[in-house]
PDB file of C-alpha atoms in Angstrom:
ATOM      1  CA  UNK A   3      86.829  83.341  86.430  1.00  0.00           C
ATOM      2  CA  UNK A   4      87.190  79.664  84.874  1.00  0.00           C
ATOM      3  CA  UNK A   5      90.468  77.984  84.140  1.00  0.00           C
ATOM      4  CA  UNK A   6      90.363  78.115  80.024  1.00  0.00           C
ATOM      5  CA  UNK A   7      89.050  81.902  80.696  1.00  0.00           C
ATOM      6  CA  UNK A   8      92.215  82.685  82.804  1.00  0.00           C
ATOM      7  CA  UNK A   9      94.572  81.124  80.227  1.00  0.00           C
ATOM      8  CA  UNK A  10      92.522  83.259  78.103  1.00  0.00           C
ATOM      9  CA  UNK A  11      92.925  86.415  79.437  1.00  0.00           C
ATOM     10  CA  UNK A  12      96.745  85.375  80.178  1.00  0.00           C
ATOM     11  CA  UNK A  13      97.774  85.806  76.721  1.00  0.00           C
ATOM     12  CA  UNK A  14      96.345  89.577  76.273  1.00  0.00           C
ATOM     13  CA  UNK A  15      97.442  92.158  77.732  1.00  0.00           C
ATOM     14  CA  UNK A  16     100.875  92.382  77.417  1.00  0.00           C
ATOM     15  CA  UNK A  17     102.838  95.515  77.792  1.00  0.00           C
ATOM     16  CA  UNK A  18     106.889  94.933  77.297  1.00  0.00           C
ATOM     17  CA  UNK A  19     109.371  97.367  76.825  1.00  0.00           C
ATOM     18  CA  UNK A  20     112.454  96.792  74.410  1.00  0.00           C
ATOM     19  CA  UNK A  21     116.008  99.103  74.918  1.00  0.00           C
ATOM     20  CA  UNK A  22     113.601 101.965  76.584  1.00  0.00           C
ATOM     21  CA  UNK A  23     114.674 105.113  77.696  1.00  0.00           C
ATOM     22  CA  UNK A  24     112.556 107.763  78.996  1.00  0.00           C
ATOM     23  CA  UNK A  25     113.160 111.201  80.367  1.00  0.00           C
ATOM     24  CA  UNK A  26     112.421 114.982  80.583  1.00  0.00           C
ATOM     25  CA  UNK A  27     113.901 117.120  77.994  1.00  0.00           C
ATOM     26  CA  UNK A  28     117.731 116.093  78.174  1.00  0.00           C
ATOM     27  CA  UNK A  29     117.819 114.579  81.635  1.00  0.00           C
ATOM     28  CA  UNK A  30     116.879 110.080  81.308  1.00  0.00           C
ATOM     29  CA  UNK A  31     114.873 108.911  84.041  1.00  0.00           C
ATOM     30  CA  UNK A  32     114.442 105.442  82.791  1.00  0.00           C
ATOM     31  CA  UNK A  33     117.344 104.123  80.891  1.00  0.00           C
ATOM     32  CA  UNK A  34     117.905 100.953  78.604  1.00  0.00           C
ATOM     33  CA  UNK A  35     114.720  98.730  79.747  1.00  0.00           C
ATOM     34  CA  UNK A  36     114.058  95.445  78.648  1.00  0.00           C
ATOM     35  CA  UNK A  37     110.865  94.302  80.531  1.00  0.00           C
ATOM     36  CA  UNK A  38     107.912  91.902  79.999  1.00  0.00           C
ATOM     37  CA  UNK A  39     105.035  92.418  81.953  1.00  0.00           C
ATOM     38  CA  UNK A  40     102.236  89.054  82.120  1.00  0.00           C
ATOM     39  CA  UNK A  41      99.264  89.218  81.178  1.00  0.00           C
ATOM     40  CA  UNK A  42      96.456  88.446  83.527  1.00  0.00           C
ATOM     41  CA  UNK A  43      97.959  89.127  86.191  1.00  0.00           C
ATOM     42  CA  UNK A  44      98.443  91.941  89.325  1.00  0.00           C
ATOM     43  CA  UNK A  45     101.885  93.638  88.514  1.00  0.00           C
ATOM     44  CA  UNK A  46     103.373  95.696  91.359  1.00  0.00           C
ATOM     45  CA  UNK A  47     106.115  98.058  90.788  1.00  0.00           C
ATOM     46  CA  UNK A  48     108.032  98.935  93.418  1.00  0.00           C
ATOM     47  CA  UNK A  49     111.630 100.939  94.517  1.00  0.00           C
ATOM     48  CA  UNK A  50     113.222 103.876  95.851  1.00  0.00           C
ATOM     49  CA  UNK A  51     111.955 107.543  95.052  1.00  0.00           C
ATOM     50  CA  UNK A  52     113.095 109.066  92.247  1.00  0.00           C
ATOM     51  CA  UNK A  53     114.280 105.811  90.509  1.00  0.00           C
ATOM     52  CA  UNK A  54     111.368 105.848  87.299  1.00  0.00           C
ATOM     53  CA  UNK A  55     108.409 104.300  88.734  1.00  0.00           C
ATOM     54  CA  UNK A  56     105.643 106.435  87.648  1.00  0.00           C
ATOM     55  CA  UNK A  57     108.095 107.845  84.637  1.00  0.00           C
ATOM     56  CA  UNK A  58     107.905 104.086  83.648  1.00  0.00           C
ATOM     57  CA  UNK A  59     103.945 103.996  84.264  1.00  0.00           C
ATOM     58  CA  UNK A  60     103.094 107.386  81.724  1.00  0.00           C
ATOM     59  CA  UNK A  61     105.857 105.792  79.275  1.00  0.00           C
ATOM     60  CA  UNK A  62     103.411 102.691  79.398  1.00  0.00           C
ATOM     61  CA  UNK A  63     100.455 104.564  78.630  1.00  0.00           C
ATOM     62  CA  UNK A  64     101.548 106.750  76.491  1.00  0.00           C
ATOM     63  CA  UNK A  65     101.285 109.697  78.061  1.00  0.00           C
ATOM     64  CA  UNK A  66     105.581 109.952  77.036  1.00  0.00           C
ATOM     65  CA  UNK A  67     107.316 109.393  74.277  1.00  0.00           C
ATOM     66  CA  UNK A  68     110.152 107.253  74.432  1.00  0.00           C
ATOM     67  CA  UNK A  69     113.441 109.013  73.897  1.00  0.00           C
ATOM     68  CA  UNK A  70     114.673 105.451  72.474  1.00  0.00           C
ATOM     69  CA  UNK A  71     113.479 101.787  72.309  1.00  0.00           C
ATOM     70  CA  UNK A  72     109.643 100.896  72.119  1.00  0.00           C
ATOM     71  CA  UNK A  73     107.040 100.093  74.222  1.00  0.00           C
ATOM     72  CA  UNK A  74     104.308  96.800  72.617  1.00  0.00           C
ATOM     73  CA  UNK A  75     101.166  96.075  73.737  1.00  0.00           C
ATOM     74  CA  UNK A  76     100.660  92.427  72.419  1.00  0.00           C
ATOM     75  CA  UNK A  77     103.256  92.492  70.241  1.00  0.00           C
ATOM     76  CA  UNK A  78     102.219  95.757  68.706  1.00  0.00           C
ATOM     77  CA  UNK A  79     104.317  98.975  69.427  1.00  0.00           C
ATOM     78  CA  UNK A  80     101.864 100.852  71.762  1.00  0.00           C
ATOM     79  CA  UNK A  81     102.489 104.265  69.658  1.00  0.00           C
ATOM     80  CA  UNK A  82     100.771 102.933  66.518  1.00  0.00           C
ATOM     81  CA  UNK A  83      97.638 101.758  68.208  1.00  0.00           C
ATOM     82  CA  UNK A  84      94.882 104.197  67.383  1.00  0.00           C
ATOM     83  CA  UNK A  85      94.032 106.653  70.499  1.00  0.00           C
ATOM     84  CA  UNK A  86      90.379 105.425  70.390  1.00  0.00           C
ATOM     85  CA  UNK A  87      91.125 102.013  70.375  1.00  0.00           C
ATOM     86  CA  UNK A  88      94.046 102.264  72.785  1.00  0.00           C
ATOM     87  CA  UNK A  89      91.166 103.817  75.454  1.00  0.00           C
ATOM     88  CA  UNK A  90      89.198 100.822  75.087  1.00  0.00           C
ATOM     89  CA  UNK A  91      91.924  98.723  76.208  1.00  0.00           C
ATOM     90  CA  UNK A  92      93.871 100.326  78.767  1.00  0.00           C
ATOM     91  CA  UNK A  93      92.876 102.499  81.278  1.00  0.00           C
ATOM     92  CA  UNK A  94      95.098 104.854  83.812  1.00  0.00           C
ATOM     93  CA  UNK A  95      94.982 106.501  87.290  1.00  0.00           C
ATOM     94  CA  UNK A  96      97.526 109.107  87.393  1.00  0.00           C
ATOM     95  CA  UNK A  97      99.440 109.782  90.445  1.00  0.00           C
ATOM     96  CA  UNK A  98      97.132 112.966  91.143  1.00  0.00           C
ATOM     97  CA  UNK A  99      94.112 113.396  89.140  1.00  0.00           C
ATOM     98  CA  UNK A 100      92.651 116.652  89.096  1.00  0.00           C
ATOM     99  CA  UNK A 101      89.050 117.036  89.629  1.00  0.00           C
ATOM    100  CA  UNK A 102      87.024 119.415  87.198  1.00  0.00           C
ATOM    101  CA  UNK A 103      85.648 121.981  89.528  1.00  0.00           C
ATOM    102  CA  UNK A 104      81.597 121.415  91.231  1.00  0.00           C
ATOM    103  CA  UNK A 105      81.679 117.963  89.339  1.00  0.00           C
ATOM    104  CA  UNK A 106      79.431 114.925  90.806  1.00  0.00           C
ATOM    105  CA  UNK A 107      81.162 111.432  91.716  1.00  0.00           C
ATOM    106  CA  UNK A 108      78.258 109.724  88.713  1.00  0.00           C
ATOM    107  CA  UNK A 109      79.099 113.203  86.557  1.00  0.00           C
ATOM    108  CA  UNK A 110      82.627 112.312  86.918  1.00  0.00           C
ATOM    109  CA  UNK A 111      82.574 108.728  86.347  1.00  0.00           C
ATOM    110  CA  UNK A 112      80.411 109.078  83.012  1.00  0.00           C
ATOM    111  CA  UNK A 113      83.843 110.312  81.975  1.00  0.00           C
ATOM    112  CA  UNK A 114      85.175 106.805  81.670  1.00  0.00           C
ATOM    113  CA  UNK A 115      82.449 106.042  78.415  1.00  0.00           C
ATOM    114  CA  UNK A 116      84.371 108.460  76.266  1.00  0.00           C
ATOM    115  CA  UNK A 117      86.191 106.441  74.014  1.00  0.00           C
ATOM    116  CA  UNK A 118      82.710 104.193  73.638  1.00  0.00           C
ATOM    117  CA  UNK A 119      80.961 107.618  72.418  1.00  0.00           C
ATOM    118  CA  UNK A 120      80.340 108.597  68.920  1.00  0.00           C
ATOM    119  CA  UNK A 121      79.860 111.904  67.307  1.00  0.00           C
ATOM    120  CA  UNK A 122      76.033 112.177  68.009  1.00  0.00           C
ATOM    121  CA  UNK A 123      75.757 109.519  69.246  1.00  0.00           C
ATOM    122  CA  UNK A 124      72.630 109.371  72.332  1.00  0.00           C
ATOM    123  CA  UNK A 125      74.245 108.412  76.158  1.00  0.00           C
ATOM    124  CA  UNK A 126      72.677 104.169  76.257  1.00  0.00           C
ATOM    125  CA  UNK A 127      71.543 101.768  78.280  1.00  0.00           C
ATOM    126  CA  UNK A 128      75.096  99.818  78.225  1.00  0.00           C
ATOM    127  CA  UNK A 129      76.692 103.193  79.137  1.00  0.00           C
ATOM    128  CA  UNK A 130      74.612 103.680  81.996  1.00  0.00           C
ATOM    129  CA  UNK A 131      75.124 100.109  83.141  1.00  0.00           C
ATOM    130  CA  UNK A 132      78.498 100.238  83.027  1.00  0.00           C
ATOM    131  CA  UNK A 133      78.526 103.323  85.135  1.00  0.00           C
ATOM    132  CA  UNK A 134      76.322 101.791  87.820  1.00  0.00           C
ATOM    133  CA  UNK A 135      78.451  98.073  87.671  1.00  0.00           C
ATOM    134  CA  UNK A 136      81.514 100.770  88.705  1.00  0.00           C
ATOM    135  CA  UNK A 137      79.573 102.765  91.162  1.00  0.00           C
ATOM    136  CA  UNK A 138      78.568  99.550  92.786  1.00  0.00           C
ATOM    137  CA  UNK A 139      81.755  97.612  92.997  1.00  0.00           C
ATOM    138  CA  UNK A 140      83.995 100.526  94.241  1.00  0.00           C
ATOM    139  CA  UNK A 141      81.336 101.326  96.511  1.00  0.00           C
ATOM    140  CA  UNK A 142      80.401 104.740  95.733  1.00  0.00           C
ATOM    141  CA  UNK A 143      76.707 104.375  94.276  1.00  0.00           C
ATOM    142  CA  UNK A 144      75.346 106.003  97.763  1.00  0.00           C
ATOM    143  CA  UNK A 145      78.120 109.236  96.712  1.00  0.00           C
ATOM    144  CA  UNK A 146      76.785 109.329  93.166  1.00  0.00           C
ATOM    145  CA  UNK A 147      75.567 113.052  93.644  1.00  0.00           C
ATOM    146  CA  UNK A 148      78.245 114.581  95.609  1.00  0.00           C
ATOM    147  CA  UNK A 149      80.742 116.991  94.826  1.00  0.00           C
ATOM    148  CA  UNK A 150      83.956 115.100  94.584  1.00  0.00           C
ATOM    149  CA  UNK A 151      85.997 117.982  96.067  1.00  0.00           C
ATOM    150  CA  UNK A 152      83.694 117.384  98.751  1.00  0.00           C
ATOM    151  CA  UNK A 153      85.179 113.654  99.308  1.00  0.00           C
ATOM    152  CA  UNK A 154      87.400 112.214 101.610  1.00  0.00           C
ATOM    153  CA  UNK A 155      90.998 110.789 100.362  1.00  0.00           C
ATOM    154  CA  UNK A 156      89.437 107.494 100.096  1.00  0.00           C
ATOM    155  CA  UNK A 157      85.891 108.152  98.671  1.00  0.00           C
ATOM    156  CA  UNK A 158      87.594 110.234  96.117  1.00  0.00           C
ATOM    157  CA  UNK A 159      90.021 107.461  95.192  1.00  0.00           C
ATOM    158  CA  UNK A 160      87.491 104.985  94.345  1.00  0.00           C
ATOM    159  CA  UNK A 161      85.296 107.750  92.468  1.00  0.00           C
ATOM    160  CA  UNK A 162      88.554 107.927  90.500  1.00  0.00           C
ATOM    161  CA  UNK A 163      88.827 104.003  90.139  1.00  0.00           C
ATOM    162  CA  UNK A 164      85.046 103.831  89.093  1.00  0.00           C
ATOM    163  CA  UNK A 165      86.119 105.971  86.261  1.00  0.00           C
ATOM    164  CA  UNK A 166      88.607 103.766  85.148  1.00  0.00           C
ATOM    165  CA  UNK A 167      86.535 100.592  85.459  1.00  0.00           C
ATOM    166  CA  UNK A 168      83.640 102.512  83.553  1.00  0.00           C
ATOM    167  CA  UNK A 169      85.828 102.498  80.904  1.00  0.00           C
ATOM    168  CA  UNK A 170      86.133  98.601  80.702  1.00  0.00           C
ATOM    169  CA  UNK A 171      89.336  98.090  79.606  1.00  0.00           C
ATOM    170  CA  UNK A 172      91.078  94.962  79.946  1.00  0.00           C
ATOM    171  CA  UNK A 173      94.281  96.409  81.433  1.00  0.00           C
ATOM    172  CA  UNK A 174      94.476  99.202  84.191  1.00  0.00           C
ATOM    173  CA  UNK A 175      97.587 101.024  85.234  1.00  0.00           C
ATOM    174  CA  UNK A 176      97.212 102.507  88.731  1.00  0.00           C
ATOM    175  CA  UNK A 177     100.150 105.206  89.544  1.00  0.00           C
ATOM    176  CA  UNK A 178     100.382 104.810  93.674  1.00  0.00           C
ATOM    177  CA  UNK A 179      96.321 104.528  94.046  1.00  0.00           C
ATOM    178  CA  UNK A 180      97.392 104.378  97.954  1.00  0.00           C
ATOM    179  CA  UNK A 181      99.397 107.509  97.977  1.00  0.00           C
ATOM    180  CA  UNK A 182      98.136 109.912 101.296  1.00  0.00           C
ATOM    181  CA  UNK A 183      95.246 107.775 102.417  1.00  0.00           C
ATOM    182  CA  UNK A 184      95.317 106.142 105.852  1.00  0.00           C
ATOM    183  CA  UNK A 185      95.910 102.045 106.428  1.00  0.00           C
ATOM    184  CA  UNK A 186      92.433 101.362 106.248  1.00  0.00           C
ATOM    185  CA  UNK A 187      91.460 102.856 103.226  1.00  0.00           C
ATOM    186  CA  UNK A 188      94.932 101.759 101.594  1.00  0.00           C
ATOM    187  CA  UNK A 189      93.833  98.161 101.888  1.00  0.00           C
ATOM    188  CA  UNK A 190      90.239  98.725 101.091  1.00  0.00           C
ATOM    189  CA  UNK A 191      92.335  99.977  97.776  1.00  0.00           C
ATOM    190  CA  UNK A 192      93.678  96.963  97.329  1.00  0.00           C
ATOM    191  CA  UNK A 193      91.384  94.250  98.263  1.00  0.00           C
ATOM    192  CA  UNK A 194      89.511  95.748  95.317  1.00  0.00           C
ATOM    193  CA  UNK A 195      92.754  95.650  92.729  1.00  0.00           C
ATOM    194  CA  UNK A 196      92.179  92.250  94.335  1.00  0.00           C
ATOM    195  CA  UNK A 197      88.861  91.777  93.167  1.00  0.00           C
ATOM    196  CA  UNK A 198      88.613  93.234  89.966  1.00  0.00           C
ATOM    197  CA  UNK A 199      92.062  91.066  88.562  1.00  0.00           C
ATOM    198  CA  UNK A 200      89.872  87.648  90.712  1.00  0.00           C
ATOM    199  CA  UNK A 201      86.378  88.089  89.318  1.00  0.00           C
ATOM    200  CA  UNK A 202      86.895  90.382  85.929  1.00  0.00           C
ATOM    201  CA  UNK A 203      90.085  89.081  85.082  1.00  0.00           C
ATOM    202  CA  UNK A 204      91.307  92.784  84.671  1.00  0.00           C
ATOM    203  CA  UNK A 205      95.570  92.866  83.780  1.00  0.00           C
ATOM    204  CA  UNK A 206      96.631  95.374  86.628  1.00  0.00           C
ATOM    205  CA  UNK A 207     100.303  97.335  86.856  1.00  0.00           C
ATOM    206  CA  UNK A 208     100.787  99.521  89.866  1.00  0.00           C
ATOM    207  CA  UNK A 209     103.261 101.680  91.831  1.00  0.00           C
ATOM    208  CA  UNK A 210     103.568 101.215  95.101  1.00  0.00           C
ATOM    209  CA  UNK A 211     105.646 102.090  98.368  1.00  0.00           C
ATOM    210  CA  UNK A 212     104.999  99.662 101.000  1.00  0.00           C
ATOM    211  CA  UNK A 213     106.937  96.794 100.130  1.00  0.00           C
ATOM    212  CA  UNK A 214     104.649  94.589 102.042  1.00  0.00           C
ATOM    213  CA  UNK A 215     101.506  95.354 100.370  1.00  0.00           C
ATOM    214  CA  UNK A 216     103.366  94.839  97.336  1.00  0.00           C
ATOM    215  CA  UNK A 217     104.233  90.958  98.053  1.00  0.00           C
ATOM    216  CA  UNK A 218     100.862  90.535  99.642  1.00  0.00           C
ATOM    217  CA  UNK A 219      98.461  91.937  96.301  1.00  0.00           C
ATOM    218  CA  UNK A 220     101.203  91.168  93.059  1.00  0.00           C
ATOM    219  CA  UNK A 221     101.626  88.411  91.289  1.00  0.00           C
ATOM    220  CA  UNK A 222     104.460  89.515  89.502  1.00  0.00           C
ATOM    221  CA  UNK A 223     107.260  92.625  91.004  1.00  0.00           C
ATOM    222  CA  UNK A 224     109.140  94.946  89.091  1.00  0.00           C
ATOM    223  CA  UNK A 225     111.699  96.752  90.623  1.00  0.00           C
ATOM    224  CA  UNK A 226     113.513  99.607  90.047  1.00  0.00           C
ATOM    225  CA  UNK A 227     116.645 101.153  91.068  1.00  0.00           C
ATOM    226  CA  UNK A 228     118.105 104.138  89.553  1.00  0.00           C
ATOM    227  CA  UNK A 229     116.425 104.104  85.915  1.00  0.00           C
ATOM    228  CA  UNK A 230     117.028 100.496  85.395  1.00  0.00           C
ATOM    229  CA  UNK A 231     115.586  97.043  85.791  1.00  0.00           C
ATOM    230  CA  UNK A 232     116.640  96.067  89.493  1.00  0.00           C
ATOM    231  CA  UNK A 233     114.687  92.321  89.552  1.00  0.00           C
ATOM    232  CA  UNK A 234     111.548  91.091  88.174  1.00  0.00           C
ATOM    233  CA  UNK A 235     109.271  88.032  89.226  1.00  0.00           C
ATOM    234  CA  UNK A 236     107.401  86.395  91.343  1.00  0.00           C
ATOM    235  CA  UNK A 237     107.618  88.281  95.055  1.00  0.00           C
ATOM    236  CA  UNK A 238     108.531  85.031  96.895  1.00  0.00           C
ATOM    237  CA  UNK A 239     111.404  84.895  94.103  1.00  0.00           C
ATOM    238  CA  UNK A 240     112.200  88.661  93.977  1.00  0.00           C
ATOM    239  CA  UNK A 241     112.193  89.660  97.698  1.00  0.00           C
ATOM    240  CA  UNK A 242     114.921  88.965  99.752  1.00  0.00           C
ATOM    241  CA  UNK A 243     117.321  90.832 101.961  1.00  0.00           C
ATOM    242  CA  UNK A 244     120.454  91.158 100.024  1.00  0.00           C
ATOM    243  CA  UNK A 245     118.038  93.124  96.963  1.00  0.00           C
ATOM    244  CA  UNK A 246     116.283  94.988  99.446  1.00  0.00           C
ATOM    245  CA  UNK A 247     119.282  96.584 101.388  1.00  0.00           C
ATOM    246  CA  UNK A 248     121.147  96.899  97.649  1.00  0.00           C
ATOM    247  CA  UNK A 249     118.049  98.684  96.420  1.00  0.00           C
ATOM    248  CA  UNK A 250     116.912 100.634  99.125  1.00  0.00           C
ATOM    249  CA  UNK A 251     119.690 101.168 101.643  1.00  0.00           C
ATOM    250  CA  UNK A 252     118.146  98.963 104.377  1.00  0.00           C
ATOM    251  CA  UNK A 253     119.553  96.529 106.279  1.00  0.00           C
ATOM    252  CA  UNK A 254     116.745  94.031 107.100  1.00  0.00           C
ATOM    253  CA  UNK A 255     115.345  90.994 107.321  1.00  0.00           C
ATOM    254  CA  UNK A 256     112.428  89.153 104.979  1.00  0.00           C
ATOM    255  CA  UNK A 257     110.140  86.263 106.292  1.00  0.00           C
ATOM    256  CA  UNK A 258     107.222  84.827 105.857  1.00  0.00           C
ATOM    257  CA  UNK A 259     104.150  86.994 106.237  1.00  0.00           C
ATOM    258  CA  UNK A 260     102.223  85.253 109.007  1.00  0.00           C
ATOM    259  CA  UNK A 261      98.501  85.937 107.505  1.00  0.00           C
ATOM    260  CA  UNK A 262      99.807  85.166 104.111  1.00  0.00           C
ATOM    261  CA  UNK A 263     102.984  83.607 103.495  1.00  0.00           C
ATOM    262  CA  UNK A 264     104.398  86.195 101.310  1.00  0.00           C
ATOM    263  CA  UNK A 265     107.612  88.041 101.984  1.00  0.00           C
ATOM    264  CA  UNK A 266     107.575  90.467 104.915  1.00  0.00           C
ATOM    265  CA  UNK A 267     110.469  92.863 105.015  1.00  0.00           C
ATOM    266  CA  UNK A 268     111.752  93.627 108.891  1.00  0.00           C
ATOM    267  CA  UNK A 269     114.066  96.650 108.859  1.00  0.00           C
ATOM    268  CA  UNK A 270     117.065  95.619 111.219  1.00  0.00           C
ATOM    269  CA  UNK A 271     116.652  98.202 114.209  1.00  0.00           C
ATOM    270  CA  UNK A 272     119.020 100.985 113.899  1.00  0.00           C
ATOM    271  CA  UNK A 273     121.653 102.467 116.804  1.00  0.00           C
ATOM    272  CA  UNK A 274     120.593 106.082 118.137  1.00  0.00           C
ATOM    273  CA  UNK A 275     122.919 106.712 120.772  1.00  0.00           C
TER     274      UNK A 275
END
């Protein structure tokens, strides 16, 4: 992507969050958030369990209403947008999808054109080359006719991430896209978060655990500890051992990465006997 298209893309596509609270009937999960997330750029949020992450994620796309305070997109508060026109911008990956029974990785992925379809309107040639653009770059064009429930962890991931990308929005919210898959397939995960934010420009926010992969694949951290705004920046500004043990409850230590530079969080060994 060129410069003046990255400075572009850098002023769309961004969600922020004014006095939000969010919760489950009368129990708050999320409580008086003031956040701005960048546009253009890989946003990785990150904290304890329990402490709002993915109750923060279905606030952002809408899939919760806030009990108070607002959530913008651009300036505009995300709950006037039109659902149509909402789906062409943003597109999510819950935490645990569930898979329509017998359907085909291609069946499944033509899912992501909805919000491009019109009442009687014929299936295109841009819709099919959109779905063959996100077969191809998550890898899954040789999978197009098997059952998804027949998948691995990992195949069925990025079946789940073509879908998303088929719907070519600008701005993707992943909710812990590495959650139960092995190292391997975590960082094949990643590396194409990676990809899709170097060479679309895509606007990514997503949950994750592992602090490490966190500082390695974000541009920009948001953590969270106990319903509220812990830190927020930069990783190599945000990381350090005094938030980490606050936050977490670990006594460690945070370098320098030696494959990457970023921060590198080494738990302090603990006593057993």
């Amino acid at each position: 992507m060129t410069a003046p298209a990255a400075a572009r893309t850098a002023q769309r596509n961004r969600l922020a969050t004014h006095g939000l609270r969010l919760g489950y009937r009368d129990r708050a999960i999320v409580e008086d958030l003031d956040l701005e997330l960048p546009g253009g750029a890989v946003t990785a949020v990150v904290g304890p369990n329990a402490c709002g992450k993915s109750t923060l994620l279905r606030g952002l796309a809408r899939l919760l209403d806030p009990a108070a305070g607002t959530v913008t997109l651009d300036g505009a508060d995300l709950h006037r947008i039109p659902a149509r026109a909402l789906a062409k911008r943003l597109g999510l990956l819950p935490q645990q999808p569930v898979t329509p029974e017998a359907i085909t990785v291609e069946a499944l992925v033509r899912l992501g054109r909805y919000p491009h379809q019109r009442l009687l309107s014929p299936w295109s040639a841009t819709d099919q080359a959109a779905v063959e653009e996100a077969l191809t770059r998550t890898g899954t064009a040789e999978l197009r006719d098997r059952p998804v429930d027949q998948l691995s962890g990992g195949q069925r991931q990025r079946a789940w991430i073509a879908l998303t990308l088929a719907q070519q929005t600008d701005l993707l919210l992943l909710d812990e896209p590495t959650t139960f898959l092995d190292l391997r397939h975590q960082l094949d995960v990643l590396d194409l978060v990676a990809e899709l934010h170097r060479e679309l420009g895509r606007t990514v926010v997503m949950v994750l655990h592992d602090l490490g992969q966190a500082a390695r694949y974000a541009d920009h951290l948001v953590v969270l500890h106990q319903g509220r705004l812990a830190a927020a920046g930069p990783p190599a500004e945000v990381l350090d051992a005094e938030l980490v043990e606050r936050v977490f409850q670990v006594p460690c230590r945070v370098i320098a990465d030696p494959e990457t530079g970023t921060p590198l969080v080494i738990p302090r060994a603990r006593r057993t006997s």
